């Protein structure tokens, strides 16, 4: 929702304070959106003087419904719809060749990657996908946007748990999986360990 109307820069909340502080100095954030389950991160960010919006799920609401606190109404810096050339996302690099940098993607590039991703993977309306990439890397960003553009649904688990994975596949009727070799190897192991449940999907 935020990416549709503004620039976003997903960050790794598990970074040590010094690295998180460094990342925060590279991007001119207007606000930081943090899950309420990360109180230490929220406290650190507020202590650094950042404007923090806490997001918490609504347990009895519609799936994906959240509360944002504090809910502030402020005038937009640039009223109106975003343009294709506007910055859509800033992905922080790992800094393997020096200091981490912010790689910019325009709104148009994000939209194009989403369309190409949906078409190349054959994702159609009504399909359910799941990925295990951390939310601060481009793989998740691209796959989620591709699925949503196609009219699909995404199951975003809080990390990968081989013990509950087959249950999730069956309960949510997952059609496709995205993940690196380590995840796929664990999925095969889980299926071989419980072939009867695996056959249900």
Short mmCIF file of C-alpha atoms in Angstrom, two decimals:
data_model
loop_
_atom_site.label_atom_id
_atom_site.label_comp_id
_atom_site.label_asym_id
_atom_site.label_seq_id
_atom_site.Cartn_x
_atom_site.Cartn_y
_atom_site.Cartn_z
CA UNK A 1 0.00 0.00 0.00
CA UNK A 2 2.79 2.42 0.86
CA UNK A 3 4.78 1.51 -2.24
CA UNK A 4 1.77 2.43 -4.38
CA UNK A 5 1.83 6.05 -3.22
CA UNK A 6 5.37 6.72 -1.97
CA UNK A 7 8.98 5.58 -2.05
CA UNK A 8 9.87 2.68 0.22
CA UNK A 9 13.18 1.36 1.47
CA UNK A 10 12.87 -2.01 3.23
CA UNK A 11 15.49 -2.47 5.94
CA UNK A 12 16.69 -5.49 7.90
CA UNK A 13 15.43 -4.98 11.46
CA UNK A 14 18.03 -7.50 12.71
CA UNK A 15 20.97 -5.28 11.81
CA UNK A 16 23.17 -4.29 14.75
CA UNK A 17 22.50 -0.71 15.92
CA UNK A 18 25.62 0.72 14.24
CA UNK A 19 24.67 -0.72 10.82
CA UNK A 20 21.01 0.24 11.19
CA UNK A 21 22.06 3.77 12.12
CA UNK A 22 24.32 3.92 9.05
CA UNK A 23 21.49 2.74 6.77
CA UNK A 24 19.16 5.36 8.23
CA UNK A 25 21.62 8.14 7.37
CA UNK A 26 21.76 7.11 3.71
CA UNK A 27 18.04 7.45 2.97
CA UNK A 28 15.98 10.55 3.88
CA UNK A 29 13.09 8.71 5.59
CA UNK A 30 9.91 10.61 6.41
CA UNK A 31 8.72 7.77 8.64
CA UNK A 32 9.68 4.25 9.63
CA UNK A 33 6.97 1.59 9.67
CA UNK A 34 7.76 -1.12 12.23
CA UNK A 35 5.79 -4.15 13.46
CA UNK A 36 4.67 -3.80 17.08
CA UNK A 37 6.32 -7.18 17.82
CA UNK A 38 9.72 -5.43 17.57
CA UNK A 39 9.68 -3.16 20.67
CA UNK A 40 13.49 -2.98 20.93
CA UNK A 41 13.75 -1.74 17.33
CA UNK A 42 10.97 0.79 17.93
CA UNK A 43 12.67 2.08 21.08
CA UNK A 44 16.02 2.37 19.29
CA UNK A 45 14.53 4.27 16.34
CA UNK A 46 12.60 6.66 18.54
CA UNK A 47 15.75 7.21 20.60
CA UNK A 48 17.54 8.18 17.39
CA UNK A 49 14.84 10.82 16.79
CA UNK A 50 12.97 9.06 13.96
CA UNK A 51 9.23 9.23 13.38
CA UNK A 52 7.95 5.67 13.91
CA UNK A 53 4.60 4.26 12.83
CA UNK A 54 3.79 1.03 14.68
CA UNK A 55 1.83 -1.60 12.77
CA UNK A 56 -0.07 -4.33 14.57
CA UNK A 57 -2.38 -7.01 13.13
CA UNK A 58 -6.10 -7.00 13.83
CA UNK A 59 -6.63 -10.52 15.18
CA UNK A 60 -10.41 -10.57 14.66
CA UNK A 61 -10.39 -8.63 11.40
CA UNK A 62 -9.91 -9.45 7.76
CA UNK A 63 -6.67 -11.26 6.94
CA UNK A 64 -3.96 -8.65 6.45
CA UNK A 65 -5.87 -5.88 8.26
CA UNK A 66 -3.60 -3.80 10.47
CA UNK A 67 -3.71 -0.89 12.89
CA UNK A 68 -1.22 1.96 12.50
CA UNK A 69 -0.27 4.01 15.56
CA UNK A 70 -0.15 6.94 15.72
CA UNK A 71 -2.48 7.51 12.78
CA UNK A 72 -1.53 11.00 11.66
CA UNK A 73 -3.13 13.03 8.92
CA UNK A 74 -0.67 15.34 7.25
CA UNK A 75 -0.68 17.04 3.85
CA UNK A 76 1.12 15.17 1.09
CA UNK A 77 4.42 16.61 -0.08
CA UNK A 78 3.31 15.87 -3.63
CA UNK A 79 -0.48 15.45 -3.93
CA UNK A 80 -1.81 13.23 -6.69
CA UNK A 81 -0.89 9.91 -8.20
CA UNK A 82 2.70 8.78 -8.51
CA UNK A 83 4.34 9.07 -11.92
CA UNK A 84 6.32 6.27 -13.64
CA UNK A 85 9.58 8.19 -13.22
CA UNK A 86 9.08 8.74 -9.45
CA UNK A 87 11.33 6.70 -7.15
CA UNK A 88 9.39 3.65 -6.01
CA UNK A 89 11.92 1.77 -3.91
CA UNK A 90 15.40 2.00 -2.48
CA UNK A 91 17.03 -1.41 -1.94
CA UNK A 92 20.11 -1.30 0.26
CA UNK A 93 23.05 -3.26 -1.16
CA UNK A 94 25.16 -5.52 1.06
CA UNK A 95 28.27 -3.41 0.64
CA UNK A 96 30.44 -6.24 -0.67
CA UNK A 97 32.40 -3.76 -2.82
CA UNK A 98 32.53 -0.96 -0.25
CA UNK A 99 29.92 0.83 1.82
CA UNK A 100 26.28 -0.27 1.34
CA UNK A 101 24.47 1.84 -1.25
CA UNK A 102 20.84 2.51 -2.05
CA UNK A 103 19.81 1.06 -5.44
CA UNK A 104 16.89 3.09 -6.79
CA UNK A 105 13.97 1.67 -8.78
CA UNK A 106 11.33 3.87 -10.36
CA UNK A 107 7.60 3.26 -10.00
CA UNK A 108 7.55 2.35 -13.70
CA UNK A 109 10.35 -0.20 -13.30
CA UNK A 110 8.61 -1.83 -10.33
CA UNK A 111 5.35 -2.06 -12.28
CA UNK A 112 7.11 -3.53 -15.31
CA UNK A 113 9.00 -6.11 -13.19
CA UNK A 114 5.71 -7.08 -11.55
CA UNK A 115 4.01 -7.66 -14.91
CA UNK A 116 6.97 -9.55 -16.37
CA UNK A 117 7.29 -11.62 -13.19
CA UNK A 118 3.63 -12.62 -13.26
CA UNK A 119 3.74 -13.52 -16.97
CA UNK A 120 7.07 -15.39 -16.89
CA UNK A 121 5.97 -17.48 -13.90
CA UNK A 122 2.52 -18.08 -15.34
CA UNK A 123 0.78 -16.68 -12.25
CA UNK A 124 -2.92 -16.18 -12.75
CA UNK A 125 -5.78 -14.69 -10.78
CA UNK A 126 -6.76 -16.69 -7.71
CA UNK A 127 -3.44 -18.49 -7.31
CA UNK A 128 -1.74 -18.57 -3.91
CA UNK A 129 2.03 -18.28 -3.66
CA UNK A 130 4.52 -18.25 -0.83
CA UNK A 131 8.13 -17.06 -0.65
CA UNK A 132 10.72 -17.28 2.08
CA UNK A 133 13.02 -14.42 1.13
CA UNK A 134 13.46 -11.82 3.87
CA UNK A 135 11.21 -8.79 3.28
CA UNK A 136 14.14 -6.41 2.79
CA UNK A 137 15.48 -8.11 -0.36
CA UNK A 138 14.31 -7.49 -3.90
CA UNK A 139 13.23 -11.10 -4.55
CA UNK A 140 10.33 -10.82 -2.12
CA UNK A 141 9.42 -7.32 -3.31
CA UNK A 142 9.32 -8.45 -6.95
CA UNK A 143 7.46 -11.71 -6.35
CA UNK A 144 4.84 -10.14 -4.10
CA UNK A 145 4.16 -7.33 -6.57
CA UNK A 146 4.00 -9.82 -9.46
CA UNK A 147 1.46 -11.97 -7.66
CA UNK A 148 -0.69 -8.98 -6.70
CA UNK A 149 -0.62 -7.58 -10.26
CA UNK A 150 -1.90 -10.96 -11.50
CA UNK A 151 -4.72 -10.91 -8.94
CA UNK A 152 -3.15 -13.62 -6.83
CA UNK A 153 -2.66 -14.03 -3.10
CA UNK A 154 0.56 -14.27 -1.10
CA UNK A 155 1.15 -16.32 2.04
CA UNK A 156 3.90 -14.49 3.92
CA UNK A 157 5.03 -16.56 6.87
CA UNK A 158 7.24 -15.23 9.62
CA UNK A 159 10.25 -17.23 8.49
CA UNK A 160 10.45 -20.83 7.31
CA UNK A 161 9.41 -23.66 9.62
CA UNK A 162 9.74 -27.11 8.06
CA UNK A 163 7.44 -28.57 10.76
CA UNK A 164 4.44 -26.41 9.82
CA UNK A 165 5.17 -25.91 6.13
CA UNK A 166 3.06 -28.82 4.83
CA UNK A 167 0.15 -27.75 7.05
CA UNK A 168 0.33 -24.25 5.54
CA UNK A 169 0.44 -25.65 2.00
CA UNK A 170 -2.72 -27.65 2.63
CA UNK A 171 -4.62 -25.05 4.68
CA UNK A 172 -3.98 -22.13 2.31
CA UNK A 173 -4.02 -24.20 -0.92
CA UNK A 174 -0.65 -22.86 -2.06
CA UNK A 175 -0.06 -23.19 -5.83
CA UNK A 176 3.55 -22.08 -6.09
CA UNK A 177 6.64 -21.63 -3.94
CA UNK A 178 9.56 -19.26 -4.31
CA UNK A 179 12.79 -19.82 -2.43
CA UNK A 180 16.45 -20.60 -2.68
CA UNK A 181 18.02 -24.09 -2.72
CA UNK A 182 18.22 -24.33 1.09
CA UNK A 183 14.46 -23.82 1.45
CA UNK A 184 13.62 -26.18 -1.40
CA UNK A 185 15.87 -28.89 0.07
CA UNK A 186 14.04 -28.62 3.43
CA UNK A 187 10.67 -28.79 1.65
CA UNK A 188 11.69 -32.02 -0.09
CA UNK A 189 12.87 -33.44 3.25
CA UNK A 190 9.56 -32.51 4.91
CA UNK A 191 7.60 -34.15 2.10
CA UNK A 192 9.67 -37.36 2.26
CA UNK A 193 9.30 -37.49 6.04
CA UNK A 194 5.50 -37.21 5.81
CA UNK A 195 4.44 -38.54 2.39
CA UNK A 196 0.76 -38.97 3.32
CA UNK A 197 0.35 -35.27 4.13
CA UNK A 198 2.53 -34.29 1.17
CA UNK A 199 0.18 -36.19 -1.15
CA UNK A 200 -2.73 -33.99 -0.03
CA UNK A 201 -1.22 -31.14 -1.99
#
